[in-house]
mmCIF file of C-alpha atoms in Angstrom:
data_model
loop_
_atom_site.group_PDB
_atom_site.id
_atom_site.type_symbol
_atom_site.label_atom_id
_atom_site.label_comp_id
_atom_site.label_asym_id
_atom_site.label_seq_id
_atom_site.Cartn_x
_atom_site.Cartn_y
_atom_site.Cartn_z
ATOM 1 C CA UNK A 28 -10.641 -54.884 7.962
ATOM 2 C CA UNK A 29 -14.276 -55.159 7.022
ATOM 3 C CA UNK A 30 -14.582 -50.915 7.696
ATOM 4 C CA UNK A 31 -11.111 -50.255 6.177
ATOM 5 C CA UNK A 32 -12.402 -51.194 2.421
ATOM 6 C CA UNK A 33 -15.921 -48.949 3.461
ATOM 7 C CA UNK A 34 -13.759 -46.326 4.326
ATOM 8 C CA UNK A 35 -11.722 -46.122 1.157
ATOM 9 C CA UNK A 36 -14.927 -46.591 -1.142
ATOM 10 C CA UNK A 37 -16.943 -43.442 0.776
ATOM 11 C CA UNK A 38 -13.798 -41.773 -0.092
ATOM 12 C CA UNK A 39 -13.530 -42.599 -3.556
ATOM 13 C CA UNK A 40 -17.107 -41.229 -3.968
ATOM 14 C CA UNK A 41 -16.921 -38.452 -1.934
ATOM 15 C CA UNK A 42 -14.198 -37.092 -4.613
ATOM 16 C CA UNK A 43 -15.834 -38.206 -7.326
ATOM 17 C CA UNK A 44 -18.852 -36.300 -5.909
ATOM 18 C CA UNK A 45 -16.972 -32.771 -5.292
ATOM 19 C CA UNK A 46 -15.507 -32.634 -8.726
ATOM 20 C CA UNK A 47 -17.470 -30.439 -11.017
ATOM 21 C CA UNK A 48 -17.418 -28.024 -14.556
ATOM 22 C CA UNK A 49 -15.297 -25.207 -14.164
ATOM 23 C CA UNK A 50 -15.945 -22.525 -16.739
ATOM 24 C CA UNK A 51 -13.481 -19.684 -17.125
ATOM 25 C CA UNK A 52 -15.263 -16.294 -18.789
ATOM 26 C CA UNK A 53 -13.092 -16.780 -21.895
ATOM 27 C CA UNK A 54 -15.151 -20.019 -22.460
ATOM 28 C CA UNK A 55 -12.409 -22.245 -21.259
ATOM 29 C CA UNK A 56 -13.940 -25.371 -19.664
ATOM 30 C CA UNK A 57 -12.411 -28.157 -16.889
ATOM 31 C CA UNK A 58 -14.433 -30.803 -16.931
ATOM 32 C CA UNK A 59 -14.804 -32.965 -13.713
ATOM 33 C CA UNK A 60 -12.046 -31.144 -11.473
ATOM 34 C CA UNK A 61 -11.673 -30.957 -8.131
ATOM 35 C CA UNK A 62 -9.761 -27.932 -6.162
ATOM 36 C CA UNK A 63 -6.825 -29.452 -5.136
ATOM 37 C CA UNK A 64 -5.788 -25.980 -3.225
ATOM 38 C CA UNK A 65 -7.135 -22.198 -2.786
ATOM 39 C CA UNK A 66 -4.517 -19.560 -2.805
ATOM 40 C CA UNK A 67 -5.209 -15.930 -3.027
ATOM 41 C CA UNK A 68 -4.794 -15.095 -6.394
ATOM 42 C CA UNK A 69 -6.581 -18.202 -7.966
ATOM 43 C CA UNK A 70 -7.388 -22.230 -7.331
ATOM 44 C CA UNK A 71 -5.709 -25.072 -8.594
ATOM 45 C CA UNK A 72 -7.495 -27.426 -10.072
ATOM 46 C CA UNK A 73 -7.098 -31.266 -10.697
ATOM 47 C CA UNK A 74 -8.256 -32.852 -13.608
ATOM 48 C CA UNK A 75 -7.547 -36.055 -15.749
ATOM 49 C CA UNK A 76 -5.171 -34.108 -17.896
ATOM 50 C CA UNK A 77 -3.217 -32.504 -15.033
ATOM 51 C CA UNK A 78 -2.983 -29.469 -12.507
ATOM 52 C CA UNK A 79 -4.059 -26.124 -13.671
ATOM 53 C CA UNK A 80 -4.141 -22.951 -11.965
ATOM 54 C CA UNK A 81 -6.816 -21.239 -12.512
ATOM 55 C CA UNK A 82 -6.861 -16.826 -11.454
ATOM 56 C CA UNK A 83 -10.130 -15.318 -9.755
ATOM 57 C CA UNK A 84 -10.024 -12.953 -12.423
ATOM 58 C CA UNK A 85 -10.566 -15.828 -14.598
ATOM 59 C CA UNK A 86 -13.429 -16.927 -13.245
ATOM 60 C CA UNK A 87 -17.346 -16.113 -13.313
ATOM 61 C CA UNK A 88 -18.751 -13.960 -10.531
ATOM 62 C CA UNK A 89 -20.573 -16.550 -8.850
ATOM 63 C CA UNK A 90 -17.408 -18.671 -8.585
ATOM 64 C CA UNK A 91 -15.516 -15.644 -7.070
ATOM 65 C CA UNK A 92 -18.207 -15.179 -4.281
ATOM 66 C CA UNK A 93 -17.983 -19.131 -3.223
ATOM 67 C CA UNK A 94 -14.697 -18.721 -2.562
ATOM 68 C CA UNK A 95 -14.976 -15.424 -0.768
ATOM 69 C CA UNK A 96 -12.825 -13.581 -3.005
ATOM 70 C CA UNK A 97 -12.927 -10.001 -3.250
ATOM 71 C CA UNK A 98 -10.917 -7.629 -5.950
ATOM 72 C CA UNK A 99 -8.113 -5.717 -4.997
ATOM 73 C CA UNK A 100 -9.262 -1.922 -4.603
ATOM 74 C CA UNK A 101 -7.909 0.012 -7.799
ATOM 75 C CA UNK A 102 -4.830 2.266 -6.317
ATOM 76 C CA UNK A 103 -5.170 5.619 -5.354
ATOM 77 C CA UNK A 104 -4.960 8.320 -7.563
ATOM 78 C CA UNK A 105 -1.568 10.064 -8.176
ATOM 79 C CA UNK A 106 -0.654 12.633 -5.150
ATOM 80 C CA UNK A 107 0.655 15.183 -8.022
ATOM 81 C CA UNK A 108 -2.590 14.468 -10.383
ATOM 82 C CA UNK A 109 -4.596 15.454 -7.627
ATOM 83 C CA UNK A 110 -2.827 19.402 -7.074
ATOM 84 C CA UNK A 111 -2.507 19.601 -11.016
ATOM 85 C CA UNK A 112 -6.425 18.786 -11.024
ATOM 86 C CA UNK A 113 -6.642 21.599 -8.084
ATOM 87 C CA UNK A 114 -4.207 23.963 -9.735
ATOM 88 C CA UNK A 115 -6.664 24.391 -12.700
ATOM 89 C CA UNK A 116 -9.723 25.183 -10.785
ATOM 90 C CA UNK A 117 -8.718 29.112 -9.692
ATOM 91 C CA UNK A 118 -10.718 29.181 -6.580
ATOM 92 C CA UNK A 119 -8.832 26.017 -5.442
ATOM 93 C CA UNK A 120 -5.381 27.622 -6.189
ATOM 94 C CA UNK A 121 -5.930 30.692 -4.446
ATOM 95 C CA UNK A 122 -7.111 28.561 -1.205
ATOM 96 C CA UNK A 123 -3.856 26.713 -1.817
ATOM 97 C CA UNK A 124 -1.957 30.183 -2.057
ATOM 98 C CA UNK A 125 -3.451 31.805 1.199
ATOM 99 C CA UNK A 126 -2.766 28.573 3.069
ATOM 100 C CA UNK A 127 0.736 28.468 2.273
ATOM 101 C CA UNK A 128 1.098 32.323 2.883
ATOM 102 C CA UNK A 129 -0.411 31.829 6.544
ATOM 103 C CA UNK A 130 1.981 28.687 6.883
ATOM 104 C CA UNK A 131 5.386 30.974 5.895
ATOM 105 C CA UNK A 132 4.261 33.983 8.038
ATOM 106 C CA UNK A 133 3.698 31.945 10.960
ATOM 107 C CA UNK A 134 7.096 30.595 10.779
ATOM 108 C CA UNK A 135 8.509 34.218 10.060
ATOM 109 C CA UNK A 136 6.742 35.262 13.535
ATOM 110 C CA UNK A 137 8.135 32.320 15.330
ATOM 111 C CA UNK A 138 11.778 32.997 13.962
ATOM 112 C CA UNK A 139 11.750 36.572 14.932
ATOM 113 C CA UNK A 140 10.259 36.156 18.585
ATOM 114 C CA UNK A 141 13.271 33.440 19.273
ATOM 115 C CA UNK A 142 15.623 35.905 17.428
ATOM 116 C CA UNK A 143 13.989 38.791 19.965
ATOM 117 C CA UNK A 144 13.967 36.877 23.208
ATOM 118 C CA UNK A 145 17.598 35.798 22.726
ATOM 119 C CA UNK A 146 20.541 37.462 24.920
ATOM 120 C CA UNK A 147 23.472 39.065 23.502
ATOM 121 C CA UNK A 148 26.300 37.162 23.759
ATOM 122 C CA UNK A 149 29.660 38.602 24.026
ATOM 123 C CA UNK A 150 32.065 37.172 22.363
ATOM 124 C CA UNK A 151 34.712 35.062 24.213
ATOM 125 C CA UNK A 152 37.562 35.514 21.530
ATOM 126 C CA UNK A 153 37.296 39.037 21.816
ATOM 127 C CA UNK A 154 39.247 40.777 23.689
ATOM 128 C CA UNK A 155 39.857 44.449 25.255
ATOM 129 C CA UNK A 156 42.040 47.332 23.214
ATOM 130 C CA UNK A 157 44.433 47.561 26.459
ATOM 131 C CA UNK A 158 45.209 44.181 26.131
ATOM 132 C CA UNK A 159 45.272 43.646 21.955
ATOM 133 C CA UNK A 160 47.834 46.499 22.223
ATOM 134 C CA UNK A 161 49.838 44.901 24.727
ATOM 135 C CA UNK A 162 49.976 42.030 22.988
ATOM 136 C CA UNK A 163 50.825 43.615 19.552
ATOM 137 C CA UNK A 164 53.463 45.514 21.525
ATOM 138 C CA UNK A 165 55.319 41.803 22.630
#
């Protein structure tokens, strides 16, 4: 019993000792708060006056790094900004014109070579003049 009461006063201190200023870069301040829980957009923090969440991009710099929080990468660029950029520079639009000129040629050459290596086929609906004029005869 004589450890339990120990206990529960090194605990009492040890929260009193990890609560802190935090100071958001629009000058908002939360005095003696304690981060109740990281998540990976922010960290809520408890104070006397409640629970706020507070975002990373809220935060100062040093802040961020302590909680090893890195910003998104800005998304990519547009896949049709990036040919209208292209189109505009001529020596970049006559690259893009040969390459798609070698691309439909070499399909052309492929199609004909299977169209040349192909047998005739005779048709098996067709058949002989004896026999159509027999049968218009019937």
């Amino acid at each position: 019993m004589k450890y339990c009461g120990t206990l529960i006063l090194a605990v009492l201190f040890a929260s009193l000792a990890l609560s802190e200023d935090f100071k958001t870069t629009n000058g908002k301040v939360y005095k003696d708060a304690t981060v109740s829980r990281i998540e990976a957009d922010g960290i809520e923090l408890k104070t006397k006056t409640g629970i706020s969440k507070v975002y990373f991009t809220e935060l100062p710099q040093d802040v961020q790094e302590r909680f090893h929080w890195a910003k998104p990468e800005a998304p990519r660029e547009p896949f049709y900004s990036r040919w209208a950029a292209a189109v505009e520079d001529p020596a970049a639009l006559a690259k893009i014109i040969a390459f798609g000129t070698s691309i439909i040629a070499s399909v052309a050459l492929v199609i004909n070579y299977i169209r040349s290596r192909r047998q005739p086929t005779i048709g098996a609906g067709r058949t002989s003049r004896r026999k159509a004029v027999h049968h218009a005869r019937r």
